PDB file of C-alpha atoms in Angstrom:
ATOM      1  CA  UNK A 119     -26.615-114.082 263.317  1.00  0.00           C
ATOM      2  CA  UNK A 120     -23.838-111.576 262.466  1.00  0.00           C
ATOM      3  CA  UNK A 121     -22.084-113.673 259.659  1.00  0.00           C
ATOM      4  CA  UNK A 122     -21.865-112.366 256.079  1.00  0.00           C
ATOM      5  CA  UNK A 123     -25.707-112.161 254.634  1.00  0.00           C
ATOM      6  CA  UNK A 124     -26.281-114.589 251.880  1.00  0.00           C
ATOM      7  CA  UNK A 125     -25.555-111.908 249.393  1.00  0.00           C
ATOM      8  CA  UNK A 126     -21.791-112.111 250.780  1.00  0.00           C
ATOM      9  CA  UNK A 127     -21.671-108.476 251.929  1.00  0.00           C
ATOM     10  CA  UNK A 128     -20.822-108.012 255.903  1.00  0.00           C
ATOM     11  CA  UNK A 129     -23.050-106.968 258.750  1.00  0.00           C
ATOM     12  CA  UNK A 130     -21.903-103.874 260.336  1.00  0.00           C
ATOM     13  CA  UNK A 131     -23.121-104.787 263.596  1.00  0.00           C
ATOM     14  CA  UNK A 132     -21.067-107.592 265.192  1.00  0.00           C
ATOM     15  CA  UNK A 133     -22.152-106.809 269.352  1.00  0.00           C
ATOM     16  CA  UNK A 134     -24.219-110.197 269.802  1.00  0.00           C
ATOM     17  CA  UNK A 135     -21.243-111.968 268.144  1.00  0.00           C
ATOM     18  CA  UNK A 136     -18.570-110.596 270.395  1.00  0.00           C
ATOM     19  CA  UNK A 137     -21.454-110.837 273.796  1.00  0.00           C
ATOM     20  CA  UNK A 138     -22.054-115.045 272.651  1.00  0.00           C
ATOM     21  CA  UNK A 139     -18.442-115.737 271.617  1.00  0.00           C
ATOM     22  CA  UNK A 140     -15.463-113.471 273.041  1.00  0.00           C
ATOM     23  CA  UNK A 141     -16.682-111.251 276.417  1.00  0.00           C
ATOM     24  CA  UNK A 142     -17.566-114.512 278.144  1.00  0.00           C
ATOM     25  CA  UNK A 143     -13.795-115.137 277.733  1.00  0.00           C
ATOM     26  CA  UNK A 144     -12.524-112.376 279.559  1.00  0.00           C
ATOM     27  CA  UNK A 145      -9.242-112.219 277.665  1.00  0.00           C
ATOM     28  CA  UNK A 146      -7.321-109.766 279.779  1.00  0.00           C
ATOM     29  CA  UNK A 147      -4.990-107.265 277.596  1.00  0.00           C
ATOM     30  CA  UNK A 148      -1.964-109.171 277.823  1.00  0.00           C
ATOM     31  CA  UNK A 149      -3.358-111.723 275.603  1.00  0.00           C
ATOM     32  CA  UNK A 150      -2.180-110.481 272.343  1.00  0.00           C
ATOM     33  CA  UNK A 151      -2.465-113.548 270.165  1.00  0.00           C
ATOM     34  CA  UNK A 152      -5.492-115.821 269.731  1.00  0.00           C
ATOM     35  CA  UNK A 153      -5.600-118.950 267.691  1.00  0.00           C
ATOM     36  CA  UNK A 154      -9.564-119.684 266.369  1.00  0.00           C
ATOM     37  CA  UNK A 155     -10.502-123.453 265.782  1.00  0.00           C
ATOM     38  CA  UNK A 156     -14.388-122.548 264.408  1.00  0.00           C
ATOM     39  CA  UNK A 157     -17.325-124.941 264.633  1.00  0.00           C
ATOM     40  CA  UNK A 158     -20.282-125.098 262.026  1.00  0.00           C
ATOM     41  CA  UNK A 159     -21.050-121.061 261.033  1.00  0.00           C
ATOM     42  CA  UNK A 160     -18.687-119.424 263.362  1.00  0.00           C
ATOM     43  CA  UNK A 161     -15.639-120.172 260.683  1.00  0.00           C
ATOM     44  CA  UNK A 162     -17.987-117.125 258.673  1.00  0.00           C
ATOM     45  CA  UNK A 163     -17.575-114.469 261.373  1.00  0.00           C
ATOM     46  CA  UNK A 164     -14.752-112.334 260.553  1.00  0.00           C
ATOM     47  CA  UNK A 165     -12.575-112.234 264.211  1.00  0.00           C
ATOM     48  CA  UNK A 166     -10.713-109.077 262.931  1.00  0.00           C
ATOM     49  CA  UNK A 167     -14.063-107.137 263.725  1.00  0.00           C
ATOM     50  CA  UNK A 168     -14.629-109.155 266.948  1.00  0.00           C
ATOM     51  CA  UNK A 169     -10.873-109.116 268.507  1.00  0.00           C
ATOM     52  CA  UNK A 170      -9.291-105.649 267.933  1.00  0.00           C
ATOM     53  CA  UNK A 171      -5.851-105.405 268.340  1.00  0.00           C
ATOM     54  CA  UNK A 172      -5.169-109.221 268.660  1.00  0.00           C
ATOM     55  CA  UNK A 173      -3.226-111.178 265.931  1.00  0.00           C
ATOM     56  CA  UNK A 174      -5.807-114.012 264.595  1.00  0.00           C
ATOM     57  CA  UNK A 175      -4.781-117.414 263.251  1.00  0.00           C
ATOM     58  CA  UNK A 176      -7.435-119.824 262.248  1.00  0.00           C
ATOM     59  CA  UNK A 177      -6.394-123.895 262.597  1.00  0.00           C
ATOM     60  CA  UNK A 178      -8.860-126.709 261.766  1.00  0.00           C
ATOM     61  CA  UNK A 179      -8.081-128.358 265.016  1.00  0.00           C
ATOM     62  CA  UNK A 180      -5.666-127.897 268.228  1.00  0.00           C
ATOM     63  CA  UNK A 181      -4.069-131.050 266.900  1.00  0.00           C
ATOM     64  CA  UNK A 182      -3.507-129.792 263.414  1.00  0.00           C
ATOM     65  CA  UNK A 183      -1.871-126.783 265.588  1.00  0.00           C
ATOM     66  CA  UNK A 184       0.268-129.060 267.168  1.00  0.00           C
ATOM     67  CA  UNK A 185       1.642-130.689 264.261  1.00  0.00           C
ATOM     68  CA  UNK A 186       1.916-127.649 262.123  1.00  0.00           C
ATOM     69  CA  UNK A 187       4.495-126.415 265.349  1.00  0.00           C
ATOM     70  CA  UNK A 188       6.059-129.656 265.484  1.00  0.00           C
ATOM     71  CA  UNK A 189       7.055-129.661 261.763  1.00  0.00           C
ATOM     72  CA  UNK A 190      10.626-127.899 260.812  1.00  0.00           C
ATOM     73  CA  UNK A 191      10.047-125.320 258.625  1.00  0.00           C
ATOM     74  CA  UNK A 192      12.291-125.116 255.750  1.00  0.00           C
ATOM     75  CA  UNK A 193      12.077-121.122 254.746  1.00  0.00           C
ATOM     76  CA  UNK A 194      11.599-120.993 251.613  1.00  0.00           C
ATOM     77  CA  UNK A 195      12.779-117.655 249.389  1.00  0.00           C
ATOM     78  CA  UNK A 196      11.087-115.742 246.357  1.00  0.00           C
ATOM     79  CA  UNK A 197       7.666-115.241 245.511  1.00  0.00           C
ATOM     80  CA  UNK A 198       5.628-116.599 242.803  1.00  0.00           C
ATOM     81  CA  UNK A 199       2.600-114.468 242.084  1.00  0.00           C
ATOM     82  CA  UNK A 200      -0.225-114.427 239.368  1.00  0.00           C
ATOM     83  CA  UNK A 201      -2.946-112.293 238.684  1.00  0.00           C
ATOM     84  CA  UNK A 202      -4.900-110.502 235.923  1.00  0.00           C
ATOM     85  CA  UNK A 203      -5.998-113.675 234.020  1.00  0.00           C
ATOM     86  CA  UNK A 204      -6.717-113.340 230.141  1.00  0.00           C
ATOM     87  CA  UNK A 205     -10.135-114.202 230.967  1.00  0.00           C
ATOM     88  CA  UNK A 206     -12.901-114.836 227.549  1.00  0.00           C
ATOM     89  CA  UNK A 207     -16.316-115.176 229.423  1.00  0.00           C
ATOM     90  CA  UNK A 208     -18.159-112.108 230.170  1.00  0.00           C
ATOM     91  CA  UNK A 209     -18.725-113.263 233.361  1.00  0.00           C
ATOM     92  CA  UNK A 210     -15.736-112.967 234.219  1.00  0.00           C
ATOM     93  CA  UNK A 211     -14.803-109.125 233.796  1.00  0.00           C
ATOM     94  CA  UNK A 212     -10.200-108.273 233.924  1.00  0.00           C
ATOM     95  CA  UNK A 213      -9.245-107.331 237.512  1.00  0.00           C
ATOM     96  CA  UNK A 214      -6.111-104.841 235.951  1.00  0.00           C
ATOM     97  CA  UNK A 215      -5.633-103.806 240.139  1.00  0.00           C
ATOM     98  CA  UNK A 216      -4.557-107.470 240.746  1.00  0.00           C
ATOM     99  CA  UNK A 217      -2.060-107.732 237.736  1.00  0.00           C
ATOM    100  CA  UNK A 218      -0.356-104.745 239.404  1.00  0.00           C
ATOM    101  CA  UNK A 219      -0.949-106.398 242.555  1.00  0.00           C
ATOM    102  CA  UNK A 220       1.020-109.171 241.448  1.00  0.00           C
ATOM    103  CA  UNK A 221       3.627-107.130 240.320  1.00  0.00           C
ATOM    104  CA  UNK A 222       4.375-105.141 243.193  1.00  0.00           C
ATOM    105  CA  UNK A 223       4.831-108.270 245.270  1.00  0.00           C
ATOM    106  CA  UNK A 224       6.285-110.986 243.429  1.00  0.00           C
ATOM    107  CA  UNK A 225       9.286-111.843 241.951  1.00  0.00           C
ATOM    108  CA  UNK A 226       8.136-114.040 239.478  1.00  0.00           C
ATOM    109  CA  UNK A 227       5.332-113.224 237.797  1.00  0.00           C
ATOM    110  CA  UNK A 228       2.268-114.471 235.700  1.00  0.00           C
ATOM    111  CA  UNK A 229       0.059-111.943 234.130  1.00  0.00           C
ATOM    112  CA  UNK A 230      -2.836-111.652 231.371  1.00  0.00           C
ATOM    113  CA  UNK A 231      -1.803-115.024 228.402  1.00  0.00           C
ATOM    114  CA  UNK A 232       0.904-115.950 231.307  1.00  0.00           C
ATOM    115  CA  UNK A 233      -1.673-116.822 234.135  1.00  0.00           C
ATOM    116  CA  UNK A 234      -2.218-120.354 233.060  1.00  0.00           C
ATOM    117  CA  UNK A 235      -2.732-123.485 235.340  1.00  0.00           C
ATOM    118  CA  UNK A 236      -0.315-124.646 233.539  1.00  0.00           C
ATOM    119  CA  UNK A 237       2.096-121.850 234.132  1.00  0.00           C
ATOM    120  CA  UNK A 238       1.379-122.096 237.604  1.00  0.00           C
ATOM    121  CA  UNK A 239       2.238-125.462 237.941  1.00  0.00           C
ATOM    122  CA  UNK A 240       5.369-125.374 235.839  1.00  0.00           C
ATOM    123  CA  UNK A 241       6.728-122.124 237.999  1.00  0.00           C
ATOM    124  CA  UNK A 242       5.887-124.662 241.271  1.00  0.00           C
ATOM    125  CA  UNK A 243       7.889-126.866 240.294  1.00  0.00           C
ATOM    126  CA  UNK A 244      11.091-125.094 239.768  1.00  0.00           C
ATOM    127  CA  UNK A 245      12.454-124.522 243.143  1.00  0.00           C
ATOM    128  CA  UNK A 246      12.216-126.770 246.439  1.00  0.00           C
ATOM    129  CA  UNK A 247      10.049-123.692 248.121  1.00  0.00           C
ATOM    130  CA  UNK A 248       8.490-120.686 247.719  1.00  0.00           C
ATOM    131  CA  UNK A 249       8.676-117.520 250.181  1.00  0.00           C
ATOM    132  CA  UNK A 250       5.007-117.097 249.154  1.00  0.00           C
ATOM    133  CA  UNK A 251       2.579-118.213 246.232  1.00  0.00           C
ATOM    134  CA  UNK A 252       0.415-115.377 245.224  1.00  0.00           C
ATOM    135  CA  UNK A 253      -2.678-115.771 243.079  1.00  0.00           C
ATOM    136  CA  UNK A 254      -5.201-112.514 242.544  1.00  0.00           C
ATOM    137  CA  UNK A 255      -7.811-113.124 240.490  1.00  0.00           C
ATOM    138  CA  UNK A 256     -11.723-114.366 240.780  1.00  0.00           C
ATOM    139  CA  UNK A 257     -12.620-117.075 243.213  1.00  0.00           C
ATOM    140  CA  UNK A 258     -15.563-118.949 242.351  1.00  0.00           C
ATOM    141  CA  UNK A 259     -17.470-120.508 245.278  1.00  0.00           C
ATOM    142  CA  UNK A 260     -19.694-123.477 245.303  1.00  0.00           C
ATOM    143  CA  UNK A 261     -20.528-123.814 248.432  1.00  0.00           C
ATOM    144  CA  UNK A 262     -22.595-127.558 248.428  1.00  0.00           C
ATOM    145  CA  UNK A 263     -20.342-129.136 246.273  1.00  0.00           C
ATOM    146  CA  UNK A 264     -16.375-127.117 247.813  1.00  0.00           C
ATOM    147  CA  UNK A 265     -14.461-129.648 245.857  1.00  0.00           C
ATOM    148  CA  UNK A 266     -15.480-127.717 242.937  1.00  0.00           C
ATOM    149  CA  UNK A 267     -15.328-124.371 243.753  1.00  0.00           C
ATOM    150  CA  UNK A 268     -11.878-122.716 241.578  1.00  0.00           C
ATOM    151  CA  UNK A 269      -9.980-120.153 240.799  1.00  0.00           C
ATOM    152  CA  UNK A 270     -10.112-118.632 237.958  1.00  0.00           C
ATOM    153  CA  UNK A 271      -7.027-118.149 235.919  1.00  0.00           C
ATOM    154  CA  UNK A 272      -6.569-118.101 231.851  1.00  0.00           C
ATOM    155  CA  UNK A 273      -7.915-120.635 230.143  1.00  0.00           C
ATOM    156  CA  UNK A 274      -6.036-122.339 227.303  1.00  0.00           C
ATOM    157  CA  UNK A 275      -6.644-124.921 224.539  1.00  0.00           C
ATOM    158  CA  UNK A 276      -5.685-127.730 226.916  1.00  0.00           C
ATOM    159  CA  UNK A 277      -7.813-126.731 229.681  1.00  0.00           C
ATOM    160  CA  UNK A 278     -10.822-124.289 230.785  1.00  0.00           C
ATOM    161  CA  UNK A 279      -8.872-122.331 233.649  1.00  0.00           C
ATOM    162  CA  UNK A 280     -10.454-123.390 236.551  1.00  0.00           C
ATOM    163  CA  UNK A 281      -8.148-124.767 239.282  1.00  0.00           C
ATOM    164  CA  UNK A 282     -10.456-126.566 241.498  1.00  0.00           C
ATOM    165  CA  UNK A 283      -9.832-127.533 245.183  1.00  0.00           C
ATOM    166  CA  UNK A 284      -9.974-131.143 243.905  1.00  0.00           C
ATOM    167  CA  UNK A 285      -7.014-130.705 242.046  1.00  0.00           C
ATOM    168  CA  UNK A 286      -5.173-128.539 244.531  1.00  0.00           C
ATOM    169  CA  UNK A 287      -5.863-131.496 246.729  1.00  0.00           C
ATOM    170  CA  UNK A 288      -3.585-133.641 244.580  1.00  0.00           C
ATOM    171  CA  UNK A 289      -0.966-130.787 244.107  1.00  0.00           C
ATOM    172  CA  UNK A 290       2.522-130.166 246.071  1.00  0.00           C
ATOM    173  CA  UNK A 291       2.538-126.304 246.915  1.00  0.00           C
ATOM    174  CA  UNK A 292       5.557-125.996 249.181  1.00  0.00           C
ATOM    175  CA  UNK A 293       5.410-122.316 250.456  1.00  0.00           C
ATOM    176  CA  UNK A 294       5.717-120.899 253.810  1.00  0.00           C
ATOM    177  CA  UNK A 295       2.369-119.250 252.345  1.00  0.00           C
ATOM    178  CA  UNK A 296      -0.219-119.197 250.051  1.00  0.00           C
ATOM    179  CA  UNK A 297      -2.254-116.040 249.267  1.00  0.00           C
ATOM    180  CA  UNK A 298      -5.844-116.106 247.539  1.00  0.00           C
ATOM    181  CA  UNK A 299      -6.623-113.034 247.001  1.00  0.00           C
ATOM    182  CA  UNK A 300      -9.883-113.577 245.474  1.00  0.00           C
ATOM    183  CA  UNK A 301     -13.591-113.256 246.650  1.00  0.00           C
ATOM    184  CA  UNK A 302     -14.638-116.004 248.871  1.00  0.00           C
ATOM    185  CA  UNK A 303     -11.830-118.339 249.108  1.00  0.00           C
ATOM    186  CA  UNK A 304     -12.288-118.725 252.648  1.00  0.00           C
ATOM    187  CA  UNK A 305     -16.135-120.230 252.434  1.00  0.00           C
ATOM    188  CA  UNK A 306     -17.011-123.955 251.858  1.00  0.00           C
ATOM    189  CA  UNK A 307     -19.478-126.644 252.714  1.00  0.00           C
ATOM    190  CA  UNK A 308     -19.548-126.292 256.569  1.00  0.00           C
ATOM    191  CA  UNK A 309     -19.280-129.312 258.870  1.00  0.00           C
ATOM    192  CA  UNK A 310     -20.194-128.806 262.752  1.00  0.00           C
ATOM    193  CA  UNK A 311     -17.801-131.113 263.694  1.00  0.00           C
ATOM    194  CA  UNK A 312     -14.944-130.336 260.834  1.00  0.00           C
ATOM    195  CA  UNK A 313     -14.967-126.554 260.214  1.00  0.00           C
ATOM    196  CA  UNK A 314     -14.995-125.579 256.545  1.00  0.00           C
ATOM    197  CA  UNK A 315     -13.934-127.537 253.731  1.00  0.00           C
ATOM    198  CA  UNK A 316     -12.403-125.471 250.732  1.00  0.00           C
ATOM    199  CA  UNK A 317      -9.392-124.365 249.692  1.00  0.00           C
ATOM    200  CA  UNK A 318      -7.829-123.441 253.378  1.00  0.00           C
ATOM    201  CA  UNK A 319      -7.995-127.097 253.859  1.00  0.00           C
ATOM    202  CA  UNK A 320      -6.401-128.010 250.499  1.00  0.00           C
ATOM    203  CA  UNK A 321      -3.442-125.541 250.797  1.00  0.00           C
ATOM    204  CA  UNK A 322      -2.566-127.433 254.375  1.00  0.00           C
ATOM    205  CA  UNK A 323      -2.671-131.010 253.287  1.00  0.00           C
ATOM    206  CA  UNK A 324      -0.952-129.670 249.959  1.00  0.00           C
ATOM    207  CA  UNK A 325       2.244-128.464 251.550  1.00  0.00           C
ATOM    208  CA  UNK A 326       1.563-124.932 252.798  1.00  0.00           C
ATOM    209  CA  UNK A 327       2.152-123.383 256.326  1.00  0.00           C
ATOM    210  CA  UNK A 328      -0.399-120.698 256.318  1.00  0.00           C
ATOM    211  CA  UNK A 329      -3.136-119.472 254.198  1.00  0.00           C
ATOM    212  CA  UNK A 330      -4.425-115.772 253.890  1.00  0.00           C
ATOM    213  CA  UNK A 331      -7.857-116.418 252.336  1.00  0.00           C
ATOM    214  CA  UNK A 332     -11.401-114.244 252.160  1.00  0.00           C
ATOM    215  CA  UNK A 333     -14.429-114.307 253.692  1.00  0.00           C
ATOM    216  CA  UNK A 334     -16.438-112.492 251.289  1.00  0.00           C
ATOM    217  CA  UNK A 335     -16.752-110.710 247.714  1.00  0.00           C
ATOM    218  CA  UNK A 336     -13.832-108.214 247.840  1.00  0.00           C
ATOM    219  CA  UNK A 337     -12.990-104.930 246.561  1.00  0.00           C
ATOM    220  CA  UNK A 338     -10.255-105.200 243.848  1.00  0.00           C
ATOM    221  CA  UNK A 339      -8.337-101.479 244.462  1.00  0.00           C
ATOM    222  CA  UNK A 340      -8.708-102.416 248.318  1.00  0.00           C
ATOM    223  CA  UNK A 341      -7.355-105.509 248.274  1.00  0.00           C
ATOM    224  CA  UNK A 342      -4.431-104.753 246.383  1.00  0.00           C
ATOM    225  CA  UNK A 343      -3.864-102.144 248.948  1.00  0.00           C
ATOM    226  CA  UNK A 344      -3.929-104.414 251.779  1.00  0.00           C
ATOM    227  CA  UNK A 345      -1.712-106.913 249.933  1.00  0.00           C
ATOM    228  CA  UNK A 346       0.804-104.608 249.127  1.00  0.00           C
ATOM    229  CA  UNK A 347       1.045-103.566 252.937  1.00  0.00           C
ATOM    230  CA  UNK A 348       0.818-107.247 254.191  1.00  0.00           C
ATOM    231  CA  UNK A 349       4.127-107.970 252.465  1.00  0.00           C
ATOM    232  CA  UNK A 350       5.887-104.535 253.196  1.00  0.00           C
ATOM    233  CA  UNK A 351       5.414-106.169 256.792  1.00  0.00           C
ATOM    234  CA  UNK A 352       5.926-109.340 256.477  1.00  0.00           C
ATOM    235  CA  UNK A 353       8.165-109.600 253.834  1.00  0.00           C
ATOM    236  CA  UNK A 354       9.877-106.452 253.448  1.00  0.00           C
ATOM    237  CA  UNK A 355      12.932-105.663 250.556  1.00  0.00           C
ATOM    238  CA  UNK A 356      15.272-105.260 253.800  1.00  0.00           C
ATOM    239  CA  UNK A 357      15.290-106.597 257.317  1.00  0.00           C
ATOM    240  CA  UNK A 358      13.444-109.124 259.111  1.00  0.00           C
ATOM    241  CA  UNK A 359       9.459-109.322 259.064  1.00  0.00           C
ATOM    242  CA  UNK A 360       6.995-109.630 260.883  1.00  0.00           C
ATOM    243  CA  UNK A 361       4.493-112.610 262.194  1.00  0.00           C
ATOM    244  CA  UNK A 362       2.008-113.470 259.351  1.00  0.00           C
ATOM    245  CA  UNK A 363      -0.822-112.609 261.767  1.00  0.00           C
ATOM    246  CA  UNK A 364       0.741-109.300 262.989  1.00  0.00           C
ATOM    247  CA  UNK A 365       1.384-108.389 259.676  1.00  0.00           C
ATOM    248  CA  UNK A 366      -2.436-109.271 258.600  1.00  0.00           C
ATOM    249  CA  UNK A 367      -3.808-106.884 261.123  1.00  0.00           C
ATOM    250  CA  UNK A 368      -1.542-104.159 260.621  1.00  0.00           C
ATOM    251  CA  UNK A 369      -2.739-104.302 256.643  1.00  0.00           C
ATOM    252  CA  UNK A 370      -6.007-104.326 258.006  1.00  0.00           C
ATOM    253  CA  UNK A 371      -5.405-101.220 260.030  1.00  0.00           C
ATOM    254  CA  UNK A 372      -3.859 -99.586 257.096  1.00  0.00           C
ATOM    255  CA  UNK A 373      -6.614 -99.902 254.729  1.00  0.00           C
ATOM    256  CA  UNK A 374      -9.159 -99.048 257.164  1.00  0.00           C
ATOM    257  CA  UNK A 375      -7.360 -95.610 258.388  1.00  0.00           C
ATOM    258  CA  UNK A 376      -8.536 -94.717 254.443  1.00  0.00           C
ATOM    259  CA  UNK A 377     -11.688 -92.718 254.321  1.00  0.00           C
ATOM    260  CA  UNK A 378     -13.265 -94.517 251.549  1.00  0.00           C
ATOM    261  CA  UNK A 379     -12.101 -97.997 252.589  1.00  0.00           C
ATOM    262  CA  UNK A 380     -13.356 -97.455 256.277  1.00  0.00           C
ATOM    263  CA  UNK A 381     -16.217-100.011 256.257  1.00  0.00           C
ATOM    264  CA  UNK A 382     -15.495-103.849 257.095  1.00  0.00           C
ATOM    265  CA  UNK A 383     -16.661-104.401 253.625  1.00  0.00           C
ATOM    266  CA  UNK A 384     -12.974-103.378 252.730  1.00  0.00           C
ATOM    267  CA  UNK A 385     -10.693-105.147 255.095  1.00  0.00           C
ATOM    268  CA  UNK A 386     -12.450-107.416 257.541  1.00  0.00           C
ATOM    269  CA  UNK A 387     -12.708-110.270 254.944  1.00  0.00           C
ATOM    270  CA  UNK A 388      -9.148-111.500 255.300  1.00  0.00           C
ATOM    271  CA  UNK A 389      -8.167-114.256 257.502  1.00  0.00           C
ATOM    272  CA  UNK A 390      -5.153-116.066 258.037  1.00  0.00           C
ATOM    273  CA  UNK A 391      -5.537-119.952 258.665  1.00  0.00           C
ATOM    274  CA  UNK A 392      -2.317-122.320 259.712  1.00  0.00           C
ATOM    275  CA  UNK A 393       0.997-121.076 261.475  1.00  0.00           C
ATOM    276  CA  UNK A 394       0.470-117.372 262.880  1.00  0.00           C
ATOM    277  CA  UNK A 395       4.597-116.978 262.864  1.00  0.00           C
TER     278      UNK A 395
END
């Protein structure tokens, strides 16, 4: 009952959530890490709200957990990062925040005529593996038919911009992470016994160890915020970072200490799914 409303906007009031799903835990305060493998509707509550203080890491499946573990992790270095499409349907209004986004935290960068699929896939393709792969820019959800929900990058004469999860489903993204940071990349078609199917589920089978994905429509100046403060911590200029998840919650915590970003609206969205480390 305390999931995003159908408009995509949070609920402020997340008690009967945390009384059905967390108190009858009894976590005691030692536990500081909690992986989340959500059933049917639960995949829509945002844990951040629910389990202050705790890193989060969503997995389809304790198996899927396992293997993720099991695998050895070839670090990859640099990050690849698009955002600000070109975009010609008024529909689709210019995020300028998430071309600076993009800027601040990648090293290679596709902006504005750049931010093709085509780009995107040519830039994957020219090194073994990426640190990260960054895209900021609209997420368009179809939630009964997820294979077709997209991104929305620039389209071109060859194609009309939308990278579907179909096709990311028959891409190789080899990143220790993949960022959407666009509205609603976390949502899908929901299965009770699968968990969501969408683009969390693409990036894993495509190659990448974690996903940072949304719950909901997002605010663009907030977001970049929180980006920019995910990667100071996890992927700082100098010295070692932190854990994915630690370094999800901490952005959280620093976007939320803003007065005008204090409501969940702003920060609560994010979720991490695969590896928490």
């Amino acid at each position: 009952a305390d999931a995003p409303s159908a408009e995509g906007t949070p609920r402020t009031d997340f008690s009967a959530a945390r009384a059905l799903l967390i108190e009858p835990l009894a976590l005691p305060k030692t536990v500081r890490r909690v992986f989340v493998s959500p059933a049917d509707r639960i995949a829509y509550v945002p844990m951040a709200l629910l389990l202050p203080g705790r890193d989060v890491s969503y997995v389809p499946s304790a198996t899927t957990l396992v293997t993720l573990r099991a695998e050895r992790e070839v670090v990859g270095n640099r990050i690849l990062a698009l955002g600000d499409p070109a975009y010609t349907s008024r529909a689709l209004p210019r995020l300028p925040s998430s071309g600076l986004e993009a800027k601040a935290v990648g090293d290679v960068v596709l902006v504005g005529e750049a931010a093709t699929e085509a780009g995107l896939r040519q830039r994957l393709a020219s090194q073994p593996r990426w640190r990260a792969v960054h895209l900021a820019c609209h997420g368009l959800l179809d939630a009964q038919r997820p294979l077709l929900s997209s991104l929305a990058l620039t389209p071109t004469d060859e194609d009309d911009g939308r990278l579907t999860v179909h096709e990311i489903l028959r891409m190789e993204i080899p990143a220790d992470l993949v960022v959407l940071s666009a509205c609603e990349t976390a949502r899908g078609k929901v299965f009770r016994a699968e968990g969501v199917m969408g683009f969390s589920r693409a990036l894993l089978l495509g190659g990448a160890s974690r996903s940072l994905v949304s719950l909901w429509k997002v605010d663009d100046e907030a977001t970049r915020a929180l980006m920019e403060a995910f990667y100071s911590r996890w992927h700082p200029k100098e010295g070692k970072g932190m854990p994915a998840a630690r370094a999800l919650r901490e952005a959280q915590a620093h976007v939320r200490a803003q007065p005008r970003w204090k409501d969940p609206h702003y920060w609560a969205a994010w979720s991490l799914w695969g590896k928490p480390d």
